[in-house]
Amino acid sequence: MIPTNDIGRIRADDNSRWFHPWEYLPDVGRADRTIVSRGDGIYVYDEQGKRLIDGPGGMWCVQIGYNRPEMARAIADQVVRLPYMNPFSLTSAPPARLAAWLAQMAPGDLKHVFFTTGGSTAVDTALRFVHFTNNLKERRGKKHIISRALAYHGSTYLGAMITGKDREKNWFDVTSPFVHLLPHVNPARRPAGMSVQAFCDEKVADLEKKILEIGPERVAAFIAEPIQASGGVIVPPEGYLRRCHEVCRRHDVIFIADEVVTAFGRLGHWFASKDVFGIEPDIAICAKGLTSGYLPLGACLISERLFREVSGANARGASFGHGFSYSGHPVSCAAALENIDIIEREGILEHVREVAPHFQRRMHELRDIPMVFDTRGMGLVGCVECTVTNRSGADADDERLLAIDTDLGNRVDRHCHELGLMVRPLVNQCVFSPPLIITHEQIDRMFDILREAIVRTARDIERELGVRTA
């Protein structure tokens, strides 16, 4: 619990000085954010000392949970031993060991590791490597990147450019003649009467049609999240990724798997690409769970096949002029190595595979609430989507109902907080990616609270606005 005087000062400084990510600027200075004072296991504690289940797991990342003394010791020991080294001309044990481990555990021939500061910079690295490769091979016209609507690939300039989420409300310059966004892959939003298989066929055809329309000689890469996390935990139809991978192979298009969320145990495996979806990407991206969020770190893994084409006798004297002061930061890499040891030692991947069916079952049971439009997920990641505009007899163009839908996630979140759960509201959706150490009993408690919060929200809407939700 934080002293009352400190709470006021923290909140004042937060509102007046900290420019937050995704800051809603009309409300600057009036935010009432929860002040997180500490964490333990799957829980965080707010400024009043109230214990909350951390439903989002930080931001898809706190795999091993909070308050791990062994992580603190590993980080502190490395700080004392070597807090920094110049990655441009030197090396040290932690990044070298971590690179070797990643190359061993990654799918296919992903044998070369470029360390970055997080997911966004890892995506940037992948795209720059793709363009660098084609320039070196005298294929300077092969620059086009294909992505998807609702995809999220980061906040750097290149990452934002290939992101398909919230573009209609984005005030940045994110358009490019070299970037192409295909329609979404959410089966819940497929046309009425269309089967999931037919929907999958259409999505795969979208990709091949776009490649042929642009010209295979001009298309450099297709980038995809195995599960579109920030887009609303969209799980594509079965076979979609494997078939897209085959299309890319057929047309000499690099397949980039953005595993920032799905790697490091979220689906019960170190990487989801091969073990879950049956593909061996040319490039893979990881971050978040790599250190369980204890320190910033990302990685771009490049296949032996691609690396061979631009190195050694094929390098033509070129240097890959790209990097960061904190690439391969020894303290971050030490944290990642300890994180990996904990996951292996405690059998956390096996634990995820054991509890995930219960997590998904409890989440899908919420579909019996009339206001719940859809539940979806895989492993220990999920989304509960609520709506009032889709209720029988509702006018989907009613501005009042649309405004309610926009605020539904926040309404549910407020009730969840009162009941002891923190969720991440995305408009009318609540997404979950709790620490991977969560137990059956804690899963039950989490979804019991969410059920009650949705029911209370429905009652609020009926009472305050006279809108029927059932």
Tab-separated table of C-alpha atoms in Angstrom:
chain	number	residue	atom	x	y	z
A	1	MET	CA	0.000	0.000	0.000
A	2	ILE	CA	1.304	3.450	-0.930
A	3	PRO	CA	0.928	6.324	1.615
A	4	THR	CA	-1.883	8.711	0.712
A	5	ASN	CA	0.448	11.681	0.259
A	6	ASP	CA	2.617	9.683	-2.130
A	7	ILE	CA	-0.435	8.564	-4.130
A	8	GLY	CA	-1.385	12.185	-4.782
A	9	ARG	CA	2.136	13.127	-5.821
A	10	ILE	CA	2.553	10.073	-8.070
A	11	ARG	CA	-0.777	10.706	-9.756
A	12	ALA	CA	-0.011	14.392	-10.259
A	13	ASP	CA	3.385	13.645	-11.797
A	14	ASP	CA	1.875	10.906	-13.922
A	15	ASN	CA	-0.850	13.164	-15.276
A	16	SER	CA	1.325	16.220	-15.824
A	17	ARG	CA	4.662	14.756	-16.887
A	18	TRP	CA	4.505	11.156	-18.136
A	19	PHE	CA	3.436	11.050	-21.782
A	20	HIS	CA	2.144	7.453	-21.939
A	21	PRO	CA	2.017	5.082	-24.908
A	22	TRP	CA	-1.288	5.398	-26.771
A	23	GLU	CA	-2.162	8.492	-24.712
A	24	TYR	CA	-5.721	9.684	-25.345
A	25	LEU	CA	-4.871	13.362	-25.741
A	26	PRO	CA	-8.308	14.910	-25.085
A	27	ASP	CA	-8.066	13.571	-21.512
A	28	VAL	CA	-4.457	14.530	-20.785
A	29	GLY	CA	-4.127	15.531	-17.141
A	30	ARG	CA	-7.341	13.797	-16.049
A	31	ALA	CA	-6.328	10.133	-16.167
A	32	ASP	CA	-7.008	7.998	-13.121
A	33	ARG	CA	-4.675	5.109	-13.841
A	34	THR	CA	-4.220	2.307	-11.368
A	35	ILE	CA	-0.891	2.750	-9.600
A	36	VAL	CA	0.731	-0.668	-9.365
A	37	SER	CA	2.806	-0.884	-6.181
A	38	ARG	CA	4.162	-4.430	-6.377
A	39	GLY	CA	3.638	-7.885	-7.839
A	40	ASP	CA	3.751	-11.447	-6.581
A	41	GLY	CA	3.083	-14.611	-8.580
A	42	ILE	CA	0.077	-13.959	-10.822
A	43	TYR	CA	-1.024	-10.944	-8.761
A	44	VAL	CA	-0.332	-7.223	-8.732
A	45	TYR	CA	-1.291	-4.831	-5.938
A	46	ASP	CA	-2.752	-1.376	-6.518
A	47	GLU	CA	-2.070	1.820	-4.575
A	48	GLN	CA	-4.592	0.841	-1.895
A	49	GLY	CA	-3.012	-2.575	-1.421
A	50	LYS	CA	-5.840	-4.339	-3.257
A	51	ARG	CA	-4.753	-7.653	-4.796
A	52	LEU	CA	-5.627	-8.144	-8.467
A	53	ILE	CA	-5.157	-11.141	-10.737
A	54	ASP	CA	-3.023	-9.869	-13.619
A	55	GLY	CA	-5.217	-11.028	-16.491
A	56	PRO	CA	-3.051	-9.543	-19.279
A	57	GLY	CA	0.204	-10.801	-17.739
A	58	GLY	CA	1.732	-7.327	-17.901
A	59	MET	CA	1.453	-6.913	-21.644
A	60	TRP	CA	1.422	-10.524	-22.882
A	61	CYS	CA	4.831	-11.036	-21.280
A	62	VAL	CA	5.108	-11.947	-17.575
A	63	GLN	CA	5.396	-15.706	-18.202
A	64	ILE	CA	7.035	-16.783	-14.927
A	65	GLY	CA	5.102	-14.372	-12.726
A	66	TYR	CA	6.266	-11.612	-10.393
A	67	ASN	CA	8.677	-11.585	-7.466
A	68	ARG	CA	11.172	-14.210	-8.621
A	69	PRO	CA	14.276	-13.811	-6.419
A	70	GLU	CA	16.376	-15.943	-8.790
A	71	MET	CA	15.726	-13.414	-11.570
A	72	ALA	CA	16.785	-10.569	-9.284
A	73	ARG	CA	19.993	-12.403	-8.390
A	74	ALA	CA	20.850	-13.204	-12.026
A	75	ILE	CA	20.288	-9.581	-13.046
A	76	ALA	CA	22.216	-8.168	-10.078
A	77	ASP	CA	25.133	-10.570	-10.569
A	78	GLN	CA	25.454	-9.556	-14.230
A	79	VAL	CA	25.251	-5.856	-13.374
A	80	VAL	CA	28.181	-6.275	-11.016
A	81	ARG	CA	30.129	-8.482	-13.427
A	82	LEU	CA	29.532	-6.511	-16.634
A	83	PRO	CA	26.639	-4.035	-16.969
A	84	TYR	CA	27.337	-3.136	-20.608
A	85	MET	CA	29.539	-3.964	-23.569
A	86	ASN	CA	29.837	-2.474	-27.054
A	87	PRO	CA	27.991	-4.927	-29.329
A	88	PHE	CA	29.487	-3.432	-32.495
A	89	SER	CA	33.011	-4.599	-31.742
A	90	LEU	CA	32.920	-6.794	-28.605
A	91	THR	CA	31.089	-9.816	-27.276
A	92	SER	CA	30.381	-11.434	-23.905
A	93	ALA	CA	29.048	-14.695	-22.573
A	94	PRO	CA	25.307	-13.907	-22.040
A	95	PRO	CA	24.401	-12.872	-25.623
A	96	ALA	CA	26.603	-15.594	-27.128
A	97	ARG	CA	25.013	-18.282	-24.921
A	98	LEU	CA	21.513	-16.997	-25.550
A	99	ALA	CA	22.035	-16.860	-29.323
A	100	ALA	CA	23.260	-20.459	-29.288
A	101	TRP	CA	20.231	-21.588	-27.260
A	102	LEU	CA	17.787	-19.780	-29.568
A	103	ALA	CA	19.426	-21.252	-32.665
A	104	GLN	CA	19.098	-24.718	-31.148
A	105	MET	CA	15.463	-24.410	-30.060
A	106	ALA	CA	13.993	-22.364	-32.932
A	107	PRO	CA	12.138	-24.183	-35.720
A	108	GLY	CA	13.740	-25.161	-39.020
A	109	ASP	CA	17.078	-23.594	-39.872
A	110	LEU	CA	16.697	-20.330	-37.933
A	111	LYS	CA	20.344	-20.344	-36.919
A	112	HIS	CA	21.343	-16.659	-36.860
A	113	VAL	CA	20.166	-14.304	-34.105
A	114	PHE	CA	20.137	-10.501	-34.186
A	115	PHE	CA	19.349	-9.019	-30.759
A	116	THR	CA	17.210	-5.895	-30.446
A	117	THR	CA	15.545	-3.859	-27.697
A	118	GLY	CA	12.049	-5.323	-28.138
A	119	GLY	CA	9.446	-6.551	-30.597
A	120	SER	CA	9.125	-3.383	-32.668
A	121	THR	CA	12.852	-3.108	-33.316
A	122	ALA	CA	13.010	-6.823	-34.100
A	123	VAL	CA	10.330	-6.339	-36.770
A	124	ASP	CA	12.288	-3.381	-38.148
A	125	THR	CA	15.395	-5.557	-38.261
A	126	ALA	CA	13.568	-8.267	-40.191
A	127	LEU	CA	12.240	-5.832	-42.790
A	128	ARG	CA	15.586	-4.094	-43.214
A	129	PHE	CA	17.306	-7.444	-43.619
A	130	VAL	CA	14.792	-8.440	-46.301
A	131	HIS	CA	15.403	-5.228	-48.263
A	132	PHE	CA	19.171	-5.465	-47.704
A	133	THR	CA	19.153	-9.041	-49.026
A	134	ASN	CA	17.304	-8.158	-52.207
A	135	ASN	CA	19.522	-5.141	-52.849
A	136	LEU	CA	22.629	-7.262	-52.427
A	137	LYS	CA	21.205	-9.833	-54.851
A	138	GLU	CA	20.482	-7.086	-57.407
A	139	ARG	CA	16.724	-7.513	-56.992
A	140	ARG	CA	16.093	-3.899	-56.081
A	141	GLY	CA	12.479	-3.985	-57.221
A	142	LYS	CA	11.595	-6.818	-54.818
A	143	LYS	CA	10.534	-4.589	-51.900
A	144	HIS	CA	6.782	-5.043	-51.380
A	145	ILE	CA	5.573	-6.323	-47.989
A	146	ILE	CA	2.190	-7.982	-47.465
A	147	SER	CA	0.454	-7.890	-44.079
A	148	ARG	CA	-3.125	-8.171	-42.769
A	149	ALA	CA	-5.882	-5.977	-41.426
A	150	LEU	CA	-5.890	-6.019	-37.586
A	151	ALA	CA	-2.250	-7.172	-37.517
A	152	TYR	CA	0.020	-5.427	-35.027
A	153	HIS	CA	3.763	-5.330	-35.689
A	154	GLY	CA	5.035	-2.464	-33.548
A	155	SER	CA	5.413	1.280	-33.099
A	156	THR	CA	8.618	1.991	-34.992
A	157	TYR	CA	8.190	3.609	-38.402
A	158	LEU	CA	8.490	0.383	-40.392
A	159	GLY	CA	6.595	-1.671	-37.810
A	160	ALA	CA	3.698	0.788	-37.788
A	161	MET	CA	3.655	0.896	-41.573
A	162	ILE	CA	2.853	-2.827	-41.832
A	163	THR	CA	0.406	-2.736	-38.913
A	164	GLY	CA	-3.221	-3.112	-39.928
A	165	LYS	CA	-4.789	-2.110	-36.602
A	166	ASP	CA	-6.635	1.198	-36.080
A	167	ARG	CA	-5.295	2.702	-39.307
A	168	GLU	CA	-8.473	4.674	-39.866
A	169	LYS	CA	-7.806	6.544	-36.598
A	170	ASN	CA	-4.054	6.858	-36.997
A	171	TRP	CA	-2.697	10.410	-37.346
A	172	PHE	CA	0.775	9.229	-38.330
A	173	ASP	CA	2.119	8.758	-41.842
A	174	VAL	CA	1.752	4.984	-42.194
A	175	THR	CA	0.931	4.529	-45.857
A	176	SER	CA	3.438	3.266	-48.387
A	177	PRO	CA	3.174	2.003	-51.960
A	178	PHE	CA	5.331	-0.931	-50.811
A	179	VAL	CA	2.914	-2.128	-48.111
A	180	HIS	CA	-0.285	-4.057	-48.799
A	181	LEU	CA	-2.882	-5.045	-46.191
A	182	LEU	CA	-5.102	-8.033	-46.911
A	183	PRO	CA	-8.561	-8.468	-45.302
A	184	HIS	CA	-8.811	-9.820	-41.748
A	185	VAL	CA	-8.730	-13.524	-40.871
A	186	ASN	CA	-11.298	-13.528	-38.044
A	187	PRO	CA	-13.626	-16.525	-38.618
A	188	ALA	CA	-16.233	-14.989	-36.279
A	189	ARG	CA	-16.636	-12.102	-38.738
A	190	ARG	CA	-16.922	-14.238	-41.890
A	191	PRO	CA	-19.924	-13.618	-44.190
A	192	ALA	CA	-23.196	-15.198	-43.145
A	193	GLY	CA	-23.589	-18.682	-44.576
A	194	MET	CA	-19.891	-19.151	-45.323
A	195	SER	CA	-18.191	-22.182	-43.767
A	196	VAL	CA	-14.906	-21.805	-41.894
A	197	GLN	CA	-13.212	-23.940	-44.553
A	198	ALA	CA	-14.481	-21.700	-47.337
A	199	PHE	CA	-13.353	-18.665	-45.348
A	200	CYS	CA	-9.878	-20.188	-44.992
A	201	ASP	CA	-9.772	-20.889	-48.742
A	202	GLU	CA	-10.655	-17.261	-49.393
A	203	LYS	CA	-7.920	-15.924	-47.080
A	204	VAL	CA	-5.239	-18.081	-48.678
A	205	ALA	CA	-6.479	-17.016	-52.107
A	206	ASP	CA	-6.257	-13.369	-50.978
A	207	LEU	CA	-2.534	-13.790	-50.439
A	208	GLU	CA	-1.771	-15.548	-53.704
A	209	LYS	CA	-3.941	-13.154	-55.673
A	210	LYS	CA	-2.113	-10.148	-54.186
A	211	ILE	CA	1.312	-11.662	-54.924
A	212	LEU	CA	0.333	-12.298	-58.546
A	213	GLU	CA	-1.253	-8.842	-58.835
A	214	ILE	CA	1.931	-7.097	-57.650
A	215	GLY	CA	4.214	-9.586	-59.365
A	216	PRO	CA	6.262	-12.230	-57.501
A	217	GLU	CA	9.435	-10.537	-58.688
A	218	ARG	CA	8.396	-7.447	-56.680
A	219	VAL	CA	7.023	-9.052	-53.496
A	220	ALA	CA	9.699	-9.399	-50.807
A	221	ALA	CA	7.877	-10.805	-47.781
A	222	PHE	CA	4.642	-11.767	-46.084
A	223	ILE	CA	4.527	-11.131	-42.321
A	224	ALA	CA	2.013	-12.802	-40.027
A	225	GLU	CA	1.351	-13.304	-36.343
A	226	PRO	CA	0.405	-16.940	-35.722
A	227	ILE	CA	-2.337	-15.432	-33.552
A	228	GLN	CA	-3.193	-11.755	-34.052
A	229	ALA	CA	-2.847	-10.683	-30.431
A	230	SER	CA	-3.516	-6.931	-30.203
A	231	GLY	CA	-6.029	-7.250	-33.030
A	232	GLY	CA	-8.275	-9.128	-30.602
A	233	VAL	CA	-6.672	-12.570	-30.205
A	234	ILE	CA	-7.723	-13.660	-33.672
A	235	VAL	CA	-6.992	-17.347	-34.213
A	236	PRO	CA	-6.921	-18.034	-37.970
A	237	PRO	CA	-8.723	-21.050	-39.438
A	238	GLU	CA	-6.926	-24.377	-39.174
A	239	GLY	CA	-4.415	-24.823	-41.982
A	240	TYR	CA	-4.352	-21.135	-42.925
A	241	LEU	CA	-0.733	-20.430	-41.914
A	242	ARG	CA	0.598	-23.664	-43.389
A	243	ARG	CA	-1.091	-22.954	-46.711
A	244	CYS	CA	0.129	-19.328	-46.732
A	245	HIS	CA	3.634	-20.616	-46.102
A	246	GLU	CA	3.274	-22.901	-49.149
A	247	VAL	CA	2.126	-19.932	-51.263
A	248	CYS	CA	5.187	-17.952	-50.201
A	249	ARG	CA	7.498	-20.830	-51.026
A	250	ARG	CA	5.891	-21.201	-54.435
A	251	HIS	CA	6.490	-17.539	-55.323
A	252	ASP	CA	9.885	-16.953	-53.646
A	253	VAL	CA	8.399	-14.693	-50.963
A	254	ILE	CA	10.022	-14.611	-47.520
A	255	PHE	CA	7.698	-15.745	-44.717
A	256	ILE	CA	8.173	-13.756	-41.490
A	257	ALA	CA	6.537	-15.149	-38.339
A	258	ASP	CA	5.933	-12.430	-35.753
A	259	GLU	CA	6.041	-14.528	-32.573
A	260	VAL	CA	6.410	-11.628	-30.157
A	261	VAL	CA	3.367	-12.924	-28.236
A	262	THR	CA	3.138	-16.614	-29.168
A	263	ALA	CA	6.749	-17.619	-28.442
A	264	PHE	CA	8.149	-18.584	-25.039
A	265	GLY	CA	5.316	-20.677	-23.725
A	266	ARG	CA	2.126	-18.768	-24.424
A	267	LEU	CA	0.861	-21.747	-26.465
A	268	GLY	CA	2.817	-24.343	-24.505
A	269	HIS	CA	5.971	-24.400	-26.672
A	270	TRP	CA	9.128	-22.326	-27.026
A	271	PHE	CA	7.977	-21.339	-30.525
A	272	ALA	CA	4.496	-21.865	-31.952
A	273	SER	CA	5.332	-21.740	-35.667
A	274	LYS	CA	6.248	-25.389	-36.117
A	275	ASP	CA	4.984	-27.107	-32.965
A	276	VAL	CA	1.487	-25.613	-33.182
A	277	PHE	CA	0.998	-24.429	-36.764
A	278	GLY	CA	3.323	-26.712	-38.724
A	279	ILE	CA	5.493	-24.096	-40.475
A	280	GLU	CA	9.204	-23.319	-40.587
A	281	PRO	CA	9.451	-19.569	-41.258
A	282	ASP	CA	12.343	-17.887	-43.036
A	283	ILE	CA	12.525	-15.264	-40.277
A	284	ALA	CA	10.981	-15.287	-36.804
A	285	ILE	CA	10.560	-12.476	-34.285
A	286	CYS	CA	10.443	-12.897	-30.514
A	287	ALA	CA	10.463	-10.551	-27.499
A	288	LYS	CA	8.106	-10.184	-24.476
A	289	GLY	CA	8.274	-13.687	-22.929
A	290	LEU	CA	11.980	-13.917	-23.789
A	291	THR	CA	12.730	-12.261	-20.430
A	292	SER	CA	9.206	-12.544	-18.965
A	293	GLY	CA	9.158	-8.747	-19.139
A	294	TYR	CA	11.826	-8.378	-16.455
A	295	LEU	CA	14.073	-6.437	-18.872
A	296	PRO	CA	13.700	-5.190	-22.469
A	297	LEU	CA	14.957	-7.607	-25.132
A	298	GLY	CA	13.949	-8.767	-28.591
A	299	ALA	CA	15.422	-11.023	-31.237
A	300	CYS	CA	15.195	-11.489	-34.982
A	301	LEU	CA	16.041	-15.057	-36.045
A	302	ILE	CA	17.173	-15.537	-39.630
A	303	SER	CA	17.342	-18.829	-41.514
A	304	GLU	CA	20.617	-20.386	-42.576
A	305	ARG	CA	19.353	-20.379	-46.157
A	306	LEU	CA	18.834	-16.609	-46.210
A	307	PHE	CA	21.980	-15.823	-44.253
A	308	ARG	CA	24.115	-17.875	-46.604
A	309	GLU	CA	22.904	-15.777	-49.544
A	310	VAL	CA	24.407	-12.568	-48.101
A	311	SER	CA	27.474	-13.789	-46.232
A	312	GLY	CA	30.880	-15.183	-47.012
A	313	ALA	CA	31.604	-15.363	-50.723
A	314	ASN	CA	28.124	-13.923	-51.449
A	315	ALA	CA	28.612	-10.789	-49.320
A	316	ARG	CA	30.252	-8.674	-52.051
A	317	GLY	CA	32.121	-6.774	-49.359
A	318	ALA	CA	28.907	-5.523	-47.729
A	319	SER	CA	28.261	-4.815	-44.063
A	320	PHE	CA	24.776	-5.035	-42.559
A	321	GLY	CA	24.690	-1.402	-41.435
A	322	HIS	CA	21.997	-1.788	-38.811
A	323	GLY	CA	22.088	-2.114	-35.043
A	324	PHE	CA	21.425	-0.630	-31.622
A	325	SER	CA	23.572	0.498	-28.718
A	326	TYR	CA	21.775	-2.084	-26.595
A	327	SER	CA	21.830	-5.018	-29.031
A	328	GLY	CA	22.761	-8.123	-27.041
A	329	HIS	CA	22.773	-6.175	-23.772
A	330	PRO	CA	24.519	-8.528	-21.317
A	331	VAL	CA	22.133	-7.861	-18.421
A	332	SER	CA	19.021	-8.393	-20.542
A	333	CYS	CA	20.526	-11.566	-22.001
A	334	ALA	CA	21.401	-12.831	-18.511
A	335	ALA	CA	17.766	-12.250	-17.531
A	336	ALA	CA	16.614	-14.217	-20.591
A	337	LEU	CA	18.915	-17.135	-19.748
A	338	GLU	CA	17.626	-17.265	-16.170
A	339	ASN	CA	14.046	-16.997	-17.433
A	340	ILE	CA	14.666	-19.988	-19.723
A	341	ASP	CA	16.201	-21.960	-16.842
A	342	ILE	CA	13.138	-21.287	-14.672
A	343	ILE	CA	10.724	-22.338	-17.423
A	344	GLU	CA	12.679	-25.557	-18.012
A	345	ARG	CA	13.307	-26.327	-14.334
A	346	GLU	CA	9.678	-25.866	-13.315
A	347	GLY	CA	8.162	-27.581	-16.368
A	348	ILE	CA	6.159	-24.477	-17.225
A	349	LEU	CA	5.635	-25.419	-20.905
A	350	GLU	CA	4.152	-28.743	-19.813
A	351	HIS	CA	2.040	-26.919	-17.232
A	352	VAL	CA	0.614	-24.622	-19.931
A	353	ARG	CA	-0.349	-27.584	-22.082
A	354	GLU	CA	-2.046	-29.150	-19.056
A	355	VAL	CA	-4.084	-26.122	-17.880
A	356	ALA	CA	-4.824	-24.547	-21.292
A	357	PRO	CA	-7.881	-26.737	-22.051
A	358	HIS	CA	-9.399	-25.667	-18.726
A	359	PHE	CA	-8.613	-22.006	-19.466
A	360	GLN	CA	-10.264	-22.208	-22.877
A	361	ARG	CA	-13.267	-24.162	-21.568
A	362	ARG	CA	-13.980	-21.673	-18.782
A	363	MET	CA	-13.637	-18.770	-21.209
A	364	HIS	CA	-15.976	-20.309	-23.790
A	365	GLU	CA	-18.615	-20.941	-21.098
A	366	LEU	CA	-19.130	-17.147	-21.046
A	367	ARG	CA	-20.894	-17.423	-24.399
A	368	ASP	CA	-24.119	-18.149	-22.531
A	369	ILE	CA	-24.212	-14.473	-21.478
A	370	PRO	CA	-26.374	-12.662	-24.077
A	371	MET	CA	-23.999	-9.675	-24.311
A	372	VAL	CA	-21.008	-11.898	-25.206
A	373	PHE	CA	-20.631	-11.957	-28.990
A	374	ASP	CA	-17.568	-14.205	-29.216
A	375	THR	CA	-14.874	-15.933	-27.200
A	376	ARG	CA	-11.673	-17.103	-28.861
A	377	GLY	CA	-8.165	-18.124	-28.021
A	378	MET	CA	-5.552	-20.862	-27.790
A	379	GLY	CA	-3.169	-21.957	-25.080
A	380	LEU	CA	-3.121	-19.308	-22.349
A	381	VAL	CA	-4.278	-16.393	-24.473
A	382	GLY	CA	-7.898	-15.430	-25.045
A	383	CYS	CA	-10.401	-12.726	-25.853
A	384	VAL	CA	-13.973	-12.131	-24.753
A	385	GLU	CA	-15.824	-9.818	-27.137
A	386	CYS	CA	-19.026	-8.144	-25.957
A	387	THR	CA	-21.552	-6.134	-27.923
A	388	VAL	CA	-25.000	-4.593	-27.713
A	389	THR	CA	-25.245	-3.661	-31.401
A	390	ASN	CA	-25.452	-7.328	-32.370
A	391	ARG	CA	-28.406	-8.039	-30.104
A	392	SER	CA	-31.549	-9.219	-31.831
A	393	GLY	CA	-33.589	-6.277	-33.042
A	394	ALA	CA	-30.809	-3.757	-32.416
A	395	ASP	CA	-30.065	-1.097	-34.997
A	396	ALA	CA	-26.391	-1.531	-35.874
A	397	ASP	CA	-26.271	2.106	-37.030
A	398	ASP	CA	-27.692	3.492	-33.782
A	399	GLU	CA	-24.973	5.950	-32.660
A	400	ARG	CA	-25.958	5.486	-29.042
A	401	LEU	CA	-25.409	1.731	-29.249
A	402	LEU	CA	-22.114	2.206	-31.074
A	403	ALA	CA	-20.944	4.520	-28.286
A	404	ILE	CA	-21.871	1.872	-25.700
A	405	ASP	CA	-19.968	-0.782	-27.633
A	406	THR	CA	-16.896	1.452	-27.745
A	407	ASP	CA	-16.940	1.789	-23.960
A	408	LEU	CA	-17.887	-1.804	-23.103
A	409	GLY	CA	-14.344	-2.966	-22.398
A	410	ASN	CA	-13.749	-0.086	-19.969
A	411	ARG	CA	-17.047	-0.759	-18.216
A	412	VAL	CA	-16.211	-4.425	-17.735
A	413	ASP	CA	-12.691	-3.514	-16.599
A	414	ARG	CA	-14.015	-1.223	-13.861
A	415	HIS	CA	-16.193	-3.978	-12.405
A	416	CYS	CA	-13.351	-6.487	-12.695
A	417	HIS	CA	-11.085	-4.182	-10.696
A	418	GLU	CA	-13.667	-3.952	-7.922
A	419	LEU	CA	-13.837	-7.746	-7.813
A	420	GLY	CA	-10.085	-8.400	-7.893
A	421	LEU	CA	-9.154	-8.830	-11.548
A	422	MET	CA	-7.233	-6.659	-13.982
A	423	VAL	CA	-8.123	-7.060	-17.659
A	424	ARG	CA	-6.908	-5.303	-20.773
A	425	PRO	CA	-9.863	-3.602	-22.486
A	426	LEU	CA	-9.646	-3.161	-26.269
A	427	VAL	CA	-12.787	-1.202	-27.151
A	428	ASN	CA	-15.514	-3.887	-26.688
A	429	GLN	CA	-13.055	-6.726	-26.025
A	430	CYS	CA	-11.207	-7.981	-22.971
A	431	VAL	CA	-8.000	-9.893	-23.686
A	432	PHE	CA	-6.201	-12.324	-21.402
A	433	SER	CA	-2.652	-13.654	-21.302
A	434	PRO	CA	-2.038	-14.385	-17.619
A	435	PRO	CA	1.289	-15.517	-16.188
A	436	LEU	CA	1.937	-19.069	-17.358
A	437	ILE	CA	2.183	-20.319	-13.761
A	438	ILE	CA	-1.567	-19.779	-13.219
A	439	THR	CA	-3.353	-22.747	-11.620
A	440	HIS	CA	-6.737	-24.374	-12.307
A	441	GLU	CA	-8.170	-22.706	-9.217
A	442	GLN	CA	-6.853	-19.281	-10.215
A	443	ILE	CA	-8.283	-19.718	-13.723
A	444	ASP	CA	-11.652	-20.479	-12.168
A	445	ARG	CA	-11.455	-17.380	-9.980
A	446	MET	CA	-10.439	-15.213	-12.957
A	447	PHE	CA	-13.380	-16.254	-15.120
A	448	ASP	CA	-15.846	-16.232	-12.208
A	449	ILE	CA	-14.942	-12.576	-11.692
A	450	LEU	CA	-15.178	-11.809	-15.402
A	451	ARG	CA	-18.631	-13.416	-15.605
A	452	GLU	CA	-19.899	-11.322	-12.715
A	453	ALA	CA	-18.334	-8.166	-14.188
A	454	ILE	CA	-20.039	-8.695	-17.567
A	455	VAL	CA	-23.385	-9.363	-15.864
A	456	ARG	CA	-23.015	-6.195	-13.783
A	457	THR	CA	-22.106	-4.216	-16.903
A	458	ALA	CA	-25.228	-5.480	-18.665
A	459	ARG	CA	-27.363	-4.399	-15.703
A	460	ASP	CA	-25.712	-0.954	-15.695
A	461	ILE	CA	-26.502	-0.450	-19.377
A	462	GLU	CA	-30.113	-1.531	-18.960
A	463	ARG	CA	-30.594	0.684	-15.905
A	464	GLU	CA	-28.718	3.790	-17.100
A	465	LEU	CA	-29.583	3.813	-20.770
A	466	GLY	CA	-32.688	1.705	-21.108
A	467	VAL	CA	-30.982	-0.601	-23.615
A	468	ARG	CA	-31.884	-4.279	-23.439
A	469	THR	CA	-28.846	-6.583	-23.503
A	470	ALA	CA	-30.749	-9.873	-23.400
